[in-house]
Short mmCIF file of C-alpha atoms in Angstrom, two decimals:
data_model
loop_
_atom_site.label_atom_id
_atom_site.label_comp_id
_atom_site.label_asym_id
_atom_site.label_seq_id
_atom_site.Cartn_x
_atom_site.Cartn_y
_atom_site.Cartn_z
CA MET A 1 86.63 61.18 148.31
CA ILE A 2 82.76 61.53 149.02
CA ARG A 3 83.75 62.49 152.62
CA ASP A 4 85.97 65.28 151.19
CA PHE A 5 83.13 66.75 149.11
CA SER A 6 80.78 66.51 152.08
CA LEU A 7 83.31 68.57 153.99
CA ILE A 8 83.27 70.95 151.25
CA TRP A 9 79.45 71.15 151.28
CA GLN A 10 79.63 71.94 155.04
CA SER A 11 81.91 74.93 154.17
CA ALA A 12 79.66 76.07 151.37
CA ASP A 13 79.06 79.38 153.18
CA ARG A 14 82.66 80.19 153.07
CA LEU A 15 83.13 79.28 149.48
CA LEU A 16 79.88 81.25 148.64
CA ASP A 17 81.26 84.37 150.31
CA GLY A 18 84.56 83.96 148.42
CA LEU A 19 82.58 83.45 145.17
CA ILE A 20 80.42 86.60 145.85
CA ASN A 21 83.59 88.55 146.55
CA THR A 22 85.25 87.35 143.27
CA VAL A 23 82.09 88.24 141.43
CA LEU A 24 81.88 91.72 142.94
CA LEU A 25 85.57 92.46 142.29
CA SER A 26 85.41 91.24 138.85
CA LEU A 27 82.25 93.03 138.00
CA VAL A 28 83.08 96.40 139.68
CA GLY A 29 86.66 96.13 138.43
CA ALA A 30 85.51 95.40 134.91
CA VAL A 31 82.89 98.21 134.66
CA LEU A 32 85.31 100.78 136.06
CA ALA A 33 88.17 99.58 133.84
CA LEU A 34 85.91 99.63 130.66
CA ALA A 35 84.67 103.12 131.62
CA LEU A 36 88.27 104.51 132.27
CA GLY A 37 89.59 102.60 129.44
CA ALA A 38 87.10 104.27 127.16
CA LEU A 39 88.20 107.62 128.56
CA LEU A 40 91.85 106.77 128.18
CA ALA A 41 91.37 105.63 124.59
CA ILE A 42 90.47 109.39 123.74
CA PRO A 43 94.02 110.65 124.48
CA LEU A 44 95.52 107.64 122.89
CA MET A 45 93.69 108.65 119.69
CA ALA A 46 94.28 112.38 120.16
CA SER A 47 96.07 114.34 117.48
CA ASN A 48 98.00 116.07 120.36
CA PRO A 49 101.54 114.26 120.55
CA VAL A 50 101.93 114.95 124.22
CA LEU A 51 98.63 113.48 125.14
CA ARG A 52 99.29 110.65 123.10
CA LEU A 53 102.78 109.96 124.43
CA VAL A 54 101.80 110.33 128.04
CA SER A 55 98.64 107.88 127.68
CA ARG A 56 100.76 105.47 125.58
CA GLY A 57 103.44 105.48 128.26
CA PHE A 58 100.94 104.39 130.93
CA VAL A 59 99.40 101.75 128.82
CA ASP A 60 102.77 100.33 127.83
CA LEU A 61 103.95 100.34 131.48
CA MET A 62 100.97 98.65 132.82
CA ARG A 63 101.17 95.98 130.17
CA CYS A 64 104.61 95.12 131.09
CA VAL A 65 104.04 94.92 134.97
CA PRO A 66 103.18 91.59 136.31
CA PHE A 67 99.78 91.92 137.97
CA LEU A 68 101.19 90.42 141.18
CA MET A 69 103.82 93.17 141.39
CA LEU A 70 101.27 95.90 140.84
CA THR A 71 99.14 94.24 143.66
CA TYR A 72 102.10 94.26 146.02
CA LEU A 73 102.80 97.85 145.05
CA VAL A 74 99.25 99.13 145.66
CA TYR A 75 98.91 97.25 149.03
CA TYR A 76 102.35 97.46 150.53
CA GLY A 77 104.03 100.29 148.54
CA LEU A 78 101.35 103.03 148.45
CA PRO A 79 101.08 103.33 152.34
CA ARG A 80 104.60 104.61 152.17
CA LEU A 81 103.32 107.53 150.16
CA GLY A 82 100.38 107.91 152.57
CA LEU A 83 97.84 106.10 150.51
CA ARG A 84 96.48 103.35 152.62
CA PHE A 85 93.62 100.97 151.40
CA ASP A 86 91.98 98.08 153.12
CA ASN A 87 92.71 94.67 151.35
CA TRP A 88 89.52 94.61 149.39
CA THR A 89 89.91 98.16 148.12
CA ALA A 90 93.61 97.72 147.38
CA GLY A 91 92.59 94.65 145.32
CA LEU A 92 89.98 96.54 143.46
CA VAL A 93 92.37 99.49 142.74
CA ALA A 94 94.96 97.05 141.33
CA ILE A 95 92.39 95.45 139.09
CA VAL A 96 91.04 98.77 137.85
CA VAL A 97 94.26 100.39 137.20
CA TYR A 98 95.76 97.25 135.49
CA ASN A 99 92.82 96.50 133.26
CA THR A 100 92.14 100.09 132.35
CA ALA A 101 95.34 99.90 130.18
CA TYR A 102 94.17 96.86 128.55
CA MET A 103 90.68 97.95 127.89
CA ALA A 104 91.99 101.29 126.49
CA GLU A 105 94.21 99.41 124.23
CA ILE A 106 91.41 97.17 122.90
CA ILE A 107 89.20 100.22 122.31
CA ARG A 108 91.95 102.08 120.59
CA GLY A 109 92.55 99.21 118.29
CA ILE A 110 88.91 98.92 117.23
CA TRP A 111 88.64 102.66 117.04
CA SER A 112 91.37 103.08 114.66
CA ARG A 113 89.92 100.50 112.33
CA LEU A 114 86.33 102.09 112.41
CA GLU A 115 85.35 103.46 109.20
CA ARG A 116 86.44 107.15 109.36
CA GLU A 117 83.50 108.08 107.14
CA THR A 118 80.73 107.18 109.55
CA ILE A 119 82.39 109.44 112.15
CA GLU A 120 83.06 112.27 109.70
CA ALA A 121 79.38 112.09 108.67
CA ALA A 122 78.31 112.58 112.30
CA VAL A 123 80.63 115.59 112.42
CA ALA A 124 78.98 117.06 109.29
CA PHE A 125 75.63 116.51 111.04
CA GLY A 126 76.71 118.58 114.00
CA PHE A 127 78.11 115.89 116.44
CA HIS A 128 81.17 116.82 118.44
CA GLY A 129 82.82 116.02 121.74
CA TRP A 130 81.43 113.49 124.19
CA ARG A 131 78.12 113.16 122.33
CA LEU A 132 80.05 112.17 119.22
CA VAL A 133 81.97 109.70 121.22
CA SER A 134 78.94 108.09 123.05
CA ARG A 135 76.38 108.26 120.32
CA ILE A 136 78.43 107.32 117.22
CA ILE A 137 81.90 105.95 118.13
CA LEU A 138 81.42 103.89 121.33
CA PRO A 139 78.39 101.95 120.28
CA GLN A 140 80.17 100.76 117.04
CA ILE A 141 83.25 100.07 119.23
CA VAL A 142 81.36 98.01 121.68
CA LEU A 143 79.72 95.94 118.99
CA ALA A 144 82.88 95.21 117.43
CA ALA A 145 84.91 94.66 120.47
CA GLY A 146 82.44 92.26 122.23
CA PRO A 147 84.50 89.19 121.95
CA MET A 148 87.73 91.04 122.92
CA ILE A 149 86.21 92.72 125.91
CA GLY A 150 84.86 89.22 126.86
CA ASN A 151 88.29 87.81 126.90
CA GLN A 152 89.49 90.63 129.13
CA LEU A 153 86.57 89.98 131.43
CA ILE A 154 87.79 86.32 131.80
CA GLN A 155 91.37 87.61 132.37
CA ILE A 156 89.95 89.82 135.21
CA ILE A 157 88.17 87.04 136.81
CA LYS A 158 91.24 84.98 136.79
CA ASP A 159 93.47 87.79 137.98
CA THR A 160 91.24 88.21 141.10
CA ALA A 161 92.67 84.98 142.32
CA PHE A 162 96.15 86.64 142.81
CA LEU A 163 94.48 88.94 145.37
CA THR A 164 94.66 86.02 147.90
CA ILE A 165 98.19 87.14 148.61
CA ILE A 166 97.03 90.43 150.06
CA ALA A 167 94.31 88.35 151.98
CA VAL A 168 91.33 89.59 149.95
CA PRO A 169 88.64 87.11 150.92
CA GLU A 170 87.85 85.92 147.38
CA LEU A 171 87.24 82.40 146.03
CA THR A 172 90.84 81.30 145.96
CA HIS A 173 91.45 82.61 149.45
CA ALA A 174 88.31 80.76 150.73
CA ALA A 175 89.41 77.54 148.92
CA ASN A 176 92.85 77.87 150.42
CA SER A 177 91.60 78.28 153.98
CA ILE A 178 89.20 75.32 153.64
CA GLN A 179 92.01 73.22 152.24
CA ALA A 180 94.24 74.18 155.11
CA GLN A 181 91.68 73.22 157.63
CA TYR A 182 90.70 69.79 156.35
CA PHE A 183 93.68 68.91 154.20
CA ILE A 184 91.52 67.88 151.12
CA PRO A 185 93.31 69.74 148.36
CA PHE A 186 91.83 67.94 145.39
CA ALA A 187 88.13 68.39 146.42
CA THR A 188 88.60 71.99 147.45
CA PHE A 189 90.56 73.21 144.47
CA ILE A 190 88.48 71.24 141.87
CA THR A 191 85.40 72.81 143.41
CA ALA A 192 86.84 76.31 143.16
CA VAL A 193 88.06 75.58 139.53
CA LEU A 194 84.44 74.46 138.57
CA LEU A 195 83.20 77.73 140.07
CA TYR A 196 85.73 79.86 138.08
CA TRP A 197 84.68 78.02 134.92
CA ALA A 198 80.90 78.67 135.65
CA LEU A 199 81.70 82.38 135.86
CA CYS A 200 83.56 82.34 132.73
CA MET A 201 80.78 80.48 130.87
CA LEU A 202 78.43 83.35 131.94
CA VAL A 203 80.78 85.82 130.38
CA GLU A 204 80.81 83.73 127.17
CA VAL A 205 76.90 83.84 127.22
CA GLY A 206 77.04 87.66 127.40
CA VAL A 207 79.64 87.81 124.63
CA TYR A 208 77.32 85.56 122.48
CA ALA A 209 74.35 87.96 123.18
CA VAL A 210 76.48 91.05 122.01
CA GLU A 211 77.63 89.03 119.00
CA ARG A 212 73.99 88.34 117.97
CA ILE A 213 73.16 92.08 118.26
CA ALA A 214 76.19 92.86 116.11
CA GLU A 215 75.60 90.16 113.62
CA LYS A 216 72.24 91.83 112.74
CA ARG A 217 74.07 94.91 111.84
CA ARG A 218 76.80 93.41 109.64
CA MET B 1 58.15 144.07 107.32
CA THR B 2 61.16 146.42 107.38
CA ASP B 3 63.54 143.44 107.28
CA THR B 4 62.23 142.21 103.88
CA ALA B 5 62.42 145.68 102.52
CA SER B 6 66.09 146.16 103.47
CA GLU B 7 66.86 142.59 102.23
CA SER B 8 65.39 143.28 98.71
CA ARG B 9 67.25 146.51 98.48
CA ASP B 10 70.68 145.16 99.27
CA ALA B 11 70.42 141.60 97.61
CA PRO B 12 69.47 140.43 94.18
CA VAL B 13 66.13 138.85 93.81
CA LEU B 14 67.09 135.69 95.65
CA ALA B 15 68.88 135.92 98.85
CA PRO B 16 72.07 133.94 98.68
CA VAL B 17 72.17 130.82 101.10
CA LEU B 18 75.70 130.10 100.42
CA GLU B 19 78.49 132.42 99.35
CA ILE B 20 81.97 131.12 98.71
CA SER B 21 84.71 133.53 97.79
CA GLY B 22 88.40 133.17 97.02
CA LEU B 23 88.63 129.74 98.47
CA THR B 24 92.19 128.18 98.29
CA LYS B 25 93.46 124.91 99.60
CA THR B 26 96.74 123.22 99.23
CA PHE B 27 97.56 119.54 100.20
CA ASP B 28 101.33 119.04 100.36
CA ASP B 29 102.23 121.59 97.63
CA LYS B 30 99.27 120.30 95.38
CA VAL B 31 96.92 123.22 94.75
CA VAL B 32 93.54 121.60 95.06
CA LEU B 33 91.29 124.91 95.19
CA ASP B 34 92.80 127.92 93.36
CA GLY B 35 90.55 130.93 94.42
CA VAL B 36 87.04 129.46 93.94
CA SER B 37 84.03 131.68 94.31
CA LEU B 38 80.43 130.45 94.01
CA THR B 39 77.05 131.63 95.12
CA VAL B 40 74.00 129.48 95.78
CA ALA B 41 70.76 131.38 96.01
CA ARG B 42 67.74 130.26 98.03
CA GLY B 43 65.77 127.54 96.18
CA GLN B 44 68.45 126.96 93.52
CA THR B 45 70.07 123.81 92.38
CA VAL B 46 73.69 124.35 91.46
CA CYS B 47 75.51 121.44 89.93
CA LEU B 48 79.36 121.23 90.18
CA LEU B 49 80.91 119.36 87.34
CA GLY B 50 84.33 118.51 86.42
CA PRO B 51 86.83 115.71 85.98
CA SER B 52 87.95 113.85 88.93
CA GLY B 53 90.68 115.68 90.81
CA SER B 54 89.39 119.06 89.74
CA GLY B 55 88.64 119.94 93.52
CA LYS B 56 84.79 119.61 93.46
CA SER B 57 84.62 117.31 96.45
CA THR B 58 87.26 119.36 98.43
CA LEU B 59 85.17 122.40 97.70
CA LEU B 60 82.02 120.79 99.27
CA ARG B 61 84.11 119.59 102.24
CA CYS B 62 85.26 123.17 102.88
CA VAL B 63 81.71 124.31 102.98
CA ASN B 64 81.01 122.47 106.16
CA TRP B 65 84.56 122.75 107.31
CA LEU B 66 85.30 119.16 107.30
CA GLU B 67 88.21 120.49 105.41
CA LYS B 68 89.81 123.73 106.36
CA PRO B 69 90.52 126.12 103.45
CA ASP B 70 93.89 127.99 103.47
CA GLN B 71 92.25 131.32 102.44
CA GLY B 72 88.85 132.56 101.46
CA THR B 73 85.49 132.71 103.08
CA VAL B 74 82.37 130.62 103.28
CA LEU B 75 79.02 132.41 104.36
CA LEU B 76 75.95 130.42 105.17
CA CYS B 77 72.93 132.91 105.09
CA GLY B 78 75.51 135.64 105.58
CA GLU B 79 77.19 134.03 108.60
CA ARG B 80 80.76 133.14 108.22
CA ILE B 81 81.77 129.46 108.68
CA GLY B 82 84.96 128.37 110.47
CA MET B 83 86.03 131.82 111.55
CA ARG B 84 84.56 134.00 114.38
CA PRO B 85 83.57 137.53 113.25
CA GLY B 86 86.74 139.53 112.47
CA GLY B 87 88.13 136.43 110.60
CA VAL B 88 91.11 135.89 112.91
CA VAL B 89 90.10 133.41 115.57
CA PRO B 90 88.92 130.01 114.44
CA MET B 91 85.68 128.51 115.64
CA GLY B 92 85.58 125.82 118.12
CA ASN B 93 83.88 122.54 117.52
CA ALA B 94 80.63 123.65 119.30
CA GLU B 95 80.31 126.75 117.18
CA LEU B 96 81.00 124.80 113.97
CA ALA B 97 78.43 122.25 115.05
CA LYS B 98 75.81 125.03 115.36
CA LEU B 99 76.37 126.05 111.75
CA ARG B 100 76.92 122.41 110.46
CA MET B 101 73.39 121.38 111.82
CA ARG B 102 71.90 123.87 109.43
CA MET B 103 73.07 121.88 106.45
CA GLY B 104 72.37 118.41 105.34
CA THR B 105 75.03 116.48 103.55
CA VAL B 106 74.62 113.30 101.29
CA PHE B 107 77.78 111.38 100.76
CA GLN B 108 79.18 109.33 97.97
CA HIS B 109 79.54 106.25 100.14
CA PHE B 110 76.31 106.90 102.06
CA ASN B 111 78.14 106.90 105.42
CA LEU B 112 75.01 105.70 107.32
CA TRP B 113 75.62 104.67 110.95
CA PRO B 114 75.82 100.89 110.90
CA HIS B 115 74.76 100.40 114.46
CA LEU B 116 71.33 102.20 114.05
CA THR B 117 68.37 101.19 111.96
CA VAL B 118 66.98 103.27 109.14
CA LEU B 119 64.61 105.25 111.37
CA GLN B 120 67.39 105.80 114.02
CA ASN B 121 69.80 106.93 111.37
CA ILE B 122 67.32 109.61 110.42
CA ILE B 123 66.32 110.86 113.77
CA GLU B 124 69.74 110.66 115.42
CA ALA B 125 71.07 114.21 114.67
CA PRO B 126 67.70 116.04 114.81
CA VAL B 127 67.07 114.52 118.32
CA HIS B 128 70.55 114.60 119.74
CA VAL B 129 72.18 117.49 118.01
CA GLN B 130 69.27 119.82 117.25
CA LYS B 131 67.40 118.58 120.43
CA ARG B 132 64.09 118.52 118.80
CA ARG B 133 61.19 116.59 120.35
CA ARG B 134 61.64 112.80 119.67
CA GLU B 135 57.87 112.04 118.89
CA GLU B 136 57.78 115.03 116.41
CA VAL B 137 61.03 113.99 114.67
CA ILE B 138 59.89 110.34 114.31
CA ALA B 139 56.68 111.54 112.70
CA GLU B 140 58.63 113.54 110.22
CA ALA B 141 61.15 110.74 109.57
CA GLU B 142 58.38 108.33 108.89
CA ALA B 143 56.89 110.91 106.34
CA LEU B 144 60.29 111.25 104.73
CA LEU B 145 60.80 107.51 104.49
CA GLU B 146 57.39 107.45 102.73
CA ASN B 147 58.58 110.16 100.32
CA VAL B 148 61.75 108.26 99.40
CA GLY B 149 59.68 105.05 99.02
CA LEU B 150 61.30 103.17 102.00
CA ALA B 151 58.49 103.13 104.60
CA ASP B 152 58.81 99.38 104.81
CA LYS B 153 62.52 99.62 105.69
CA ARG B 154 62.04 101.64 108.79
CA ASP B 155 63.47 99.04 111.27
CA ALA B 156 66.00 97.51 108.89
CA PHE B 157 69.88 97.92 109.50
CA PRO B 158 71.71 99.75 106.67
CA SER B 159 73.69 96.66 105.95
CA ARG B 160 70.60 94.98 104.69
CA LEU B 161 69.80 97.68 102.03
CA SER B 162 70.89 98.00 98.47
CA GLY B 163 73.07 100.94 97.53
CA GLY B 164 70.18 102.98 95.98
CA GLN B 165 68.09 102.23 99.10
CA LYS B 166 71.11 103.41 101.29
CA GLN B 167 71.37 106.50 99.52
CA ARG B 168 67.75 107.33 99.69
CA VAL B 169 67.98 106.82 103.48
CA GLY B 170 71.08 109.23 103.30
CA ILE B 171 68.91 111.80 101.58
CA ALA B 172 66.09 111.25 104.17
CA ARG B 173 68.65 111.61 106.92
CA ALA B 174 69.91 114.93 105.55
CA LEU B 175 66.35 116.23 105.04
CA ALA B 176 65.48 115.53 108.57
CA MET B 177 67.67 118.17 109.68
CA LYS B 178 65.39 120.74 107.92
CA PRO B 179 68.45 122.08 106.35
CA GLU B 180 68.88 125.53 104.77
CA LEU B 181 71.40 123.98 102.38
CA LEU B 182 71.59 120.46 101.02
CA LEU B 183 75.12 119.24 100.01
CA PHE B 184 75.42 116.16 97.64
CA ASP B 185 78.86 114.64 97.19
CA GLU B 186 78.61 112.53 94.01
CA PRO B 187 75.51 110.82 95.43
CA THR B 188 75.20 108.39 92.57
CA SER B 189 78.82 107.58 91.83
CA ALA B 190 78.99 104.51 94.16
CA LEU B 191 75.76 102.99 92.73
CA ASP B 192 75.23 100.28 90.25
CA PRO B 193 73.92 101.89 87.03
CA GLU B 194 70.50 100.45 87.24
CA LEU B 195 70.14 101.97 90.73
CA VAL B 196 71.06 105.55 89.79
CA GLY B 197 67.57 106.34 88.45
CA GLU B 198 65.81 106.00 91.81
CA VAL B 199 68.20 108.34 93.47
CA VAL B 200 68.12 110.81 90.79
CA ALA B 201 64.34 110.89 90.85
CA VAL B 202 64.30 111.63 94.58
CA MET B 203 66.86 114.59 94.03
CA LYS B 204 64.82 115.93 91.18
CA SER B 205 61.69 116.08 93.28
CA LEU B 206 63.62 117.80 95.98
CA SER B 207 64.86 120.42 93.47
CA GLN B 208 61.45 120.97 92.22
CA ALA B 209 60.06 121.39 95.70
CA GLY B 210 62.44 124.32 96.20
CA SER B 211 65.27 122.90 98.21
CA THR B 212 68.55 124.71 97.98
CA MET B 213 71.15 122.27 96.73
CA LEU B 214 74.76 122.13 95.80
CA VAL B 215 75.36 118.97 93.92
CA VAL B 216 78.63 117.41 92.90
CA THR B 217 77.84 115.11 90.20
CA HIS B 218 78.77 113.23 87.09
CA GLU B 219 75.06 112.84 86.08
CA MET B 220 74.93 115.04 83.09
CA GLY B 221 71.28 114.25 82.54
CA PHE B 222 70.44 115.47 86.12
CA ALA B 223 72.45 118.59 85.62
CA ARG B 224 70.91 119.43 82.32
CA GLU B 225 67.34 118.79 83.47
CA THR B 226 67.41 120.16 87.04
CA ALA B 227 70.11 122.59 87.57
CA ASP B 228 69.56 126.30 87.78
CA LYS B 229 73.14 126.87 87.37
CA VAL B 230 76.04 124.61 86.16
CA VAL B 231 79.61 125.24 87.35
CA LEU B 232 82.50 123.49 85.71
CA MET B 233 85.71 123.07 87.75
CA ASP B 234 89.05 122.22 86.49
CA GLY B 235 92.45 122.23 88.19
CA GLY B 236 90.96 123.91 91.22
CA ARG B 237 89.29 126.83 89.34
CA VAL B 238 85.90 127.59 88.19
CA VAL B 239 86.26 127.45 84.33
CA GLU B 240 82.74 128.11 83.27
CA GLU B 241 79.43 128.94 85.03
CA GLY B 242 76.08 129.41 83.51
CA GLY B 243 72.48 128.17 82.97
CA PRO B 244 72.10 124.57 81.76
CA GLU B 245 70.81 125.38 78.23
CA GLU B 246 73.82 127.66 77.65
CA PHE B 247 76.34 125.34 79.24
CA PHE B 248 75.36 122.14 77.46
CA GLY B 249 74.04 123.78 74.34
CA ASN B 250 76.63 126.44 73.68
CA PRO B 251 79.60 126.45 76.11
CA ARG B 252 81.70 129.51 76.04
CA THR B 253 85.18 128.02 76.75
CA GLU B 254 87.18 125.45 74.98
CA ARG B 255 87.71 123.49 78.21
CA ALA B 256 83.94 123.08 78.71
CA ARG B 257 83.52 121.90 75.08
CA GLN B 258 86.22 119.27 75.60
CA PHE B 259 84.67 118.14 78.96
CA LEU B 260 81.17 117.90 77.51
CA GLN B 261 82.54 115.89 74.62
CA ARG B 262 84.07 113.31 76.80
CA TYR B 263 81.32 113.00 79.40
CA VAL B 264 78.05 113.57 77.51
CA SER B 265 78.99 111.19 74.64
CA ALA B 266 80.26 108.57 77.06
#
């Protein structure tokens, strides 16, 4: 067993590369999904029924598609329509598109429970449009949604593991290739699991920090 | 100046800041406003009284177009609110915002922004809507907090304040807009009785300092002592309008007598 872990140690650079890719995909994916989700929440909350129906349709569709299927579709399916991405970009696109729907739904849920009065007060003071959203609505949503957005971040980190099937060189892919070379499945996969766990703990720390900011305002 | 000359010829002694005429509003067949007209002159404090459901708050919400009236006009310093000149095309949000930022509203339930500190609440709209210089607005906000007796709460969050303190912040927030018109929507109705006094005191000093105020209230004492004009609404109409001595001492209508009996003795 010690020998197994020393083999892993020798392959540390490959695991590190994988870890970096996982972090990058999760981070860039989450930031984009959150930003697009915030934008998508606007039509979800719109009074115009057409806007609401179309955006609702997208969200519900995404929530019913297995992530693996979406990944296949982006990587293997879209080139048929003339849209060709490299593995890494295809993985990122899948993560962003999929999680935008979830983020939008989280934001919509919190938004609809915000006190209408504080928004109306802002309108009475001359706020409107994007400034109303960015100065008054979004900050309140972020503070209320911290834990839920944190959960979704953890979901994103775990979803990046699926990208191994389109050969994105992320952590699971790296672990798999080390395992295949040395036949040391336990040591490799437990190391990868611990690395995933460490990433998720970082997210938890972030959520805790947001919660402390929110707590002062409650 | 020629401007002043022409103004004094056209207008009565005091130029009207707010002119409401013929306002009607119906919610699902229920007539809430039934042809209300009302004028507030510069420097005046006008108190809107009436039983709950009489349309007072809806009238106030129509002034800054939070509620769209079905008919009638609202003029702020002669400028029509809600409709472009001609009265056919409704204003967009940006145009409405330009007019709204000239009024300051104080709400029954305070409606402070919970994610911002007291100071941030006060400077938020002057800095981000009116685009005034931040340092200048902060200095004014600190002076306003001093005036309402809350200088030490500058960096507190609204959730840590009592109702009376929240409402005084609400008033400071409205004043920071340097508004031409202050709207108060039952500012003391959500307060514990022992906290009403501190808010009423601030409102009185504002009125004495010459602010133009339209106040929906149940505080008869405030109306009697401070108002330049008292307006009684019932069933979506103005039923009586007059100076406070006349209104409280010798009401002209039976409805006003009934109302006063119920509210002043209570």
